[in-house]
Amino acid sequence: MLSSPIILYDRPEIAPESPGDLFDATEIDEILSLRTLTLTEDEKREARETDPKAAEIIDRVDAMPPELLERLHGAIRSPGPRRGWDTGTDQVPVFTTDKPWWDPGADASVSPETDSVTVAGTSVARGDKVRLRPAGRADAQDMFLAGRVATVEAVLFDVDGSTHLAVTIDDDPGTDLRRAQGRYWYFAPDDVEPL
């Protein structure tokens, strides 16, 4: 039986960035590598003595050059076309700003509360109602919401050029709490039907 704290694809694979199996091939390599690096020399020695697999993992992480560790930080893999910036080439756009990319003030051209996106010929913005129609790339959690009516709370643009709709489910008794905490469900524009 395969158990994972994250939802895996039907045919999961080890990412090409991974330098090797850290235990059961379903972990997040960067987190476990960084955690392994925090062990004291005594803890590493103890772990090496308990199991050959543990010794192999510790030795590999200890010998990992910084550029390899940096590669574990993440990669953009789109299951479909790269919406918003697909130029027909494999070049990823470079965003330059004085502020870090995660700072909401880094790009004054976006405003999640007032931005809109066209879905099936209809402009969709905050406050609009949509019916959720998750596509084939949706995960199991999204599929449970298929057919439900939701309210758009914000239109968000990813650093990779993708657009996301932050929504709350209209018949969910916890909607007011989710809205107060800023916790939403996120869907691509082609995963919704404007109402």
Tab-separated table of C-alpha atoms in Angstrom:
chain	number	residue	atom	x	y	z
A	1	MET	CA	0.000	0.000	0.000
A	2	LEU	CA	1.290	3.465	-0.889
A	3	SER	CA	0.530	6.226	1.598
A	4	SER	CA	1.512	9.842	1.118
A	5	PRO	CA	0.831	13.136	2.950
A	6	ILE	CA	0.274	14.743	-0.454
A	7	ILE	CA	-1.980	13.783	-3.345
A	8	LEU	CA	0.106	11.913	-5.901
A	9	TYR	CA	-0.490	11.499	-9.610
A	10	ASP	CA	-1.743	8.109	-10.795
A	11	ARG	CA	1.799	7.176	-11.859
A	12	PRO	CA	4.154	9.089	-9.556
A	13	GLU	CA	7.817	9.343	-10.507
A	14	ILE	CA	10.888	10.539	-8.670
A	15	ALA	CA	11.670	14.063	-9.889
A	16	PRO	CA	14.727	14.313	-12.128
A	17	GLU	CA	16.201	16.867	-9.680
A	18	SER	CA	16.320	14.243	-6.923
A	19	PRO	CA	19.840	12.899	-6.278
A	20	GLY	CA	18.371	9.623	-5.000
A	21	ASP	CA	15.817	7.925	-2.795
A	22	LEU	CA	15.758	9.462	0.693
A	23	PHE	CA	13.650	6.671	2.143
A	24	ASP	CA	10.492	5.606	0.336
A	25	ALA	CA	10.697	7.836	-2.769
A	26	THR	CA	7.649	9.930	-1.853
A	27	GLU	CA	9.237	12.576	0.356
A	28	ILE	CA	10.010	16.174	-0.316
A	29	ASP	CA	13.774	15.985	-0.937
A	30	GLU	CA	14.620	19.558	0.004
A	31	ILE	CA	12.932	19.425	3.412
A	32	LEU	CA	14.504	16.112	4.380
A	33	SER	CA	17.915	17.127	3.072
A	34	LEU	CA	17.837	20.369	5.062
A	35	ARG	CA	16.625	18.506	8.150
A	36	THR	CA	19.417	15.950	7.757
A	37	LEU	CA	21.962	18.786	7.545
A	38	THR	CA	20.781	20.075	10.958
A	39	LEU	CA	21.853	16.857	12.704
A	40	THR	CA	24.865	17.109	14.964
A	41	GLU	CA	27.926	14.985	14.174
A	42	ASP	CA	27.015	12.704	17.109
A	43	GLU	CA	23.467	12.256	15.786
A	44	LYS	CA	24.799	11.488	12.304
A	45	ARG	CA	27.231	8.948	13.726
A	46	GLU	CA	24.419	7.270	15.704
A	47	ALA	CA	22.142	7.143	12.655
A	48	ARG	CA	24.924	5.729	10.463
A	49	GLU	CA	25.463	2.937	12.989
A	50	THR	CA	21.801	1.932	13.122
A	51	ASP	CA	21.157	1.207	9.462
A	52	PRO	CA	23.127	1.032	6.193
A	53	LYS	CA	20.332	2.886	4.375
A	54	ALA	CA	20.465	5.723	6.934
A	55	ALA	CA	24.264	5.877	6.544
A	56	GLU	CA	23.885	6.093	2.748
A	57	ILE	CA	21.349	8.929	3.011
A	58	ILE	CA	23.428	10.932	5.504
A	59	ASP	CA	26.599	10.498	3.427
A	60	ARG	CA	24.783	11.597	0.257
A	61	VAL	CA	23.267	14.682	1.898
A	62	ASP	CA	26.590	15.616	3.560
A	63	ALA	CA	28.359	15.438	0.194
A	64	MET	CA	25.640	17.322	-1.709
A	65	PRO	CA	27.041	20.460	-3.369
A	66	PRO	CA	25.060	23.718	-2.876
A	67	GLU	CA	23.992	23.869	-6.545
A	68	LEU	CA	22.339	20.437	-6.246
A	69	LEU	CA	20.573	21.418	-3.025
A	70	GLU	CA	19.338	24.570	-4.798
A	71	ARG	CA	17.830	22.431	-7.602
A	72	LEU	CA	15.686	20.640	-5.019
A	73	HIS	CA	13.892	23.890	-4.200
A	74	GLY	CA	11.313	23.314	-6.917
A	75	ALA	CA	10.440	23.213	-10.561
A	76	ILE	CA	7.481	24.429	-12.580
A	77	ARG	CA	5.782	21.535	-14.309
A	78	SER	CA	2.505	22.299	-16.024
A	79	PRO	CA	0.268	19.346	-16.901
A	80	GLY	CA	-1.175	21.377	-19.767
A	81	PRO	CA	-0.358	24.454	-21.831
A	82	ARG	CA	1.344	27.237	-19.899
A	83	ARG	CA	-1.597	29.622	-19.825
A	84	GLY	CA	-0.814	33.310	-20.094
A	85	TRP	CA	2.716	33.222	-21.457
A	86	ASP	CA	3.016	30.280	-23.829
A	87	THR	CA	5.227	31.611	-26.589
A	88	GLY	CA	5.918	28.315	-28.298
A	89	THR	CA	9.409	28.192	-26.763
A	90	ASP	CA	10.625	26.638	-23.554
A	91	GLN	CA	11.800	29.961	-22.157
A	92	VAL	CA	10.399	30.908	-18.768
A	93	PRO	CA	9.703	34.634	-18.366
A	94	VAL	CA	12.094	36.511	-16.098
A	95	PHE	CA	10.454	38.856	-13.620
A	96	THR	CA	12.606	41.705	-12.384
A	97	THR	CA	11.623	44.007	-9.549
A	98	ASP	CA	13.186	45.765	-6.591
A	99	LYS	CA	10.887	43.766	-4.302
A	100	PRO	CA	10.882	39.985	-3.867
A	101	TRP	CA	8.423	38.174	-6.178
A	102	TRP	CA	6.302	37.018	-3.229
A	103	ASP	CA	5.717	40.580	-1.964
A	104	PRO	CA	2.163	41.693	-2.866
A	105	GLY	CA	3.560	45.133	-3.746
A	106	ALA	CA	6.052	43.712	-6.279
A	107	ASP	CA	3.630	44.170	-9.179
A	108	ALA	CA	1.221	47.086	-8.893
A	109	SER	CA	-0.439	46.032	-12.162
A	110	VAL	CA	-2.341	43.247	-10.372
A	111	SER	CA	-5.216	43.681	-7.940
A	112	PRO	CA	-6.892	40.408	-6.879
A	113	GLU	CA	-9.919	42.300	-5.566
A	114	THR	CA	-10.613	44.141	-8.844
A	115	ASP	CA	-8.953	42.037	-11.582
A	116	SER	CA	-11.093	39.945	-13.898
A	117	VAL	CA	-10.558	37.102	-16.346
A	118	THR	CA	-12.598	36.053	-19.364
A	119	VAL	CA	-14.130	32.588	-19.044
A	120	ALA	CA	-16.188	31.243	-21.959
A	121	GLY	CA	-16.687	34.784	-23.257
A	122	THR	CA	-17.836	36.139	-19.883
A	123	SER	CA	-15.851	38.449	-17.621
A	124	VAL	CA	-15.443	36.866	-14.164
A	125	ALA	CA	-14.338	38.920	-11.143
A	126	ARG	CA	-14.731	39.072	-7.371
A	127	GLY	CA	-18.321	38.487	-6.293
A	128	ASP	CA	-19.337	36.570	-9.428
A	129	LYS	CA	-20.957	33.134	-9.163
A	130	VAL	CA	-19.462	30.148	-10.967
A	131	ARG	CA	-20.205	26.428	-11.179
A	132	LEU	CA	-17.147	24.283	-10.517
A	133	ARG	CA	-16.225	21.944	-13.380
A	134	PRO	CA	-12.755	20.572	-12.487
A	135	ALA	CA	-10.843	19.304	-15.530
A	136	GLY	CA	-8.900	16.050	-15.805
A	137	ARG	CA	-5.781	17.497	-14.153
A	138	ALA	CA	-7.721	18.332	-10.959
A	139	ASP	CA	-6.881	16.439	-7.788
A	140	ALA	CA	-9.267	14.298	-5.762
A	141	GLN	CA	-10.214	17.160	-3.436
A	142	ASP	CA	-11.304	19.322	-6.378
A	143	MET	CA	-13.347	16.492	-7.889
A	144	PHE	CA	-15.482	16.320	-4.726
A	145	LEU	CA	-16.614	19.873	-5.513
A	146	ALA	CA	-17.685	19.219	-9.121
A	147	GLY	CA	-21.032	20.816	-9.893
A	148	ARG	CA	-21.094	23.028	-6.779
A	149	VAL	CA	-21.790	26.757	-7.008
A	150	ALA	CA	-19.063	29.051	-5.701
A	151	THR	CA	-18.402	32.775	-5.294
A	152	VAL	CA	-15.201	34.241	-6.723
A	153	GLU	CA	-13.251	35.974	-3.942
A	154	ALA	CA	-10.213	37.019	-6.000
A	155	VAL	CA	-8.535	36.650	-9.381
A	156	LEU	CA	-4.878	35.761	-8.892
A	157	PHE	CA	-1.950	35.628	-11.304
A	158	ASP	CA	0.891	33.218	-10.645
A	159	VAL	CA	4.568	34.074	-11.178
A	160	ASP	CA	4.541	31.511	-14.006
A	161	GLY	CA	1.749	33.394	-15.802
A	162	SER	CA	-1.150	31.131	-14.795
A	163	THR	CA	-4.465	32.563	-13.602
A	164	HIS	CA	-6.304	31.185	-10.575
A	165	LEU	CA	-9.727	31.927	-9.146
A	166	ALA	CA	-9.922	31.940	-5.344
A	167	VAL	CA	-13.455	30.814	-4.482
A	168	THR	CA	-15.671	29.955	-1.550
A	169	ILE	CA	-18.358	27.273	-1.814
A	170	ASP	CA	-21.828	28.823	-1.479
A	171	ASP	CA	-23.488	25.978	0.465
A	172	ASP	CA	-20.494	25.335	2.756
A	173	PRO	CA	-21.453	26.210	6.368
A	174	GLY	CA	-17.811	27.175	7.013
A	175	THR	CA	-17.639	29.785	4.225
A	176	ASP	CA	-17.711	32.809	6.556
A	177	LEU	CA	-14.863	31.357	8.615
A	178	ARG	CA	-12.833	30.504	5.482
A	179	ARG	CA	-13.396	34.017	4.112
A	180	ALA	CA	-12.357	35.621	7.423
A	181	GLN	CA	-9.155	33.545	7.447
A	182	GLY	CA	-8.443	34.080	3.743
A	183	ARG	CA	-8.615	30.312	3.082
A	184	TYR	CA	-10.062	29.575	-0.328
A	185	TRP	CA	-10.380	26.840	-2.931
A	186	TYR	CA	-8.357	27.578	-6.077
A	187	PHE	CA	-9.419	26.724	-9.620
A	188	ALA	CA	-8.140	27.576	-13.091
A	189	PRO	CA	-10.510	29.600	-15.294
A	190	ASP	CA	-11.172	26.551	-17.479
A	191	ASP	CA	-12.299	24.641	-14.363
A	192	VAL	CA	-15.352	26.880	-13.864
A	193	GLU	CA	-18.549	27.795	-15.682
A	194	PRO	CA	-19.786	31.400	-15.242
A	195	LEU	CA	-23.351	31.707	-13.917
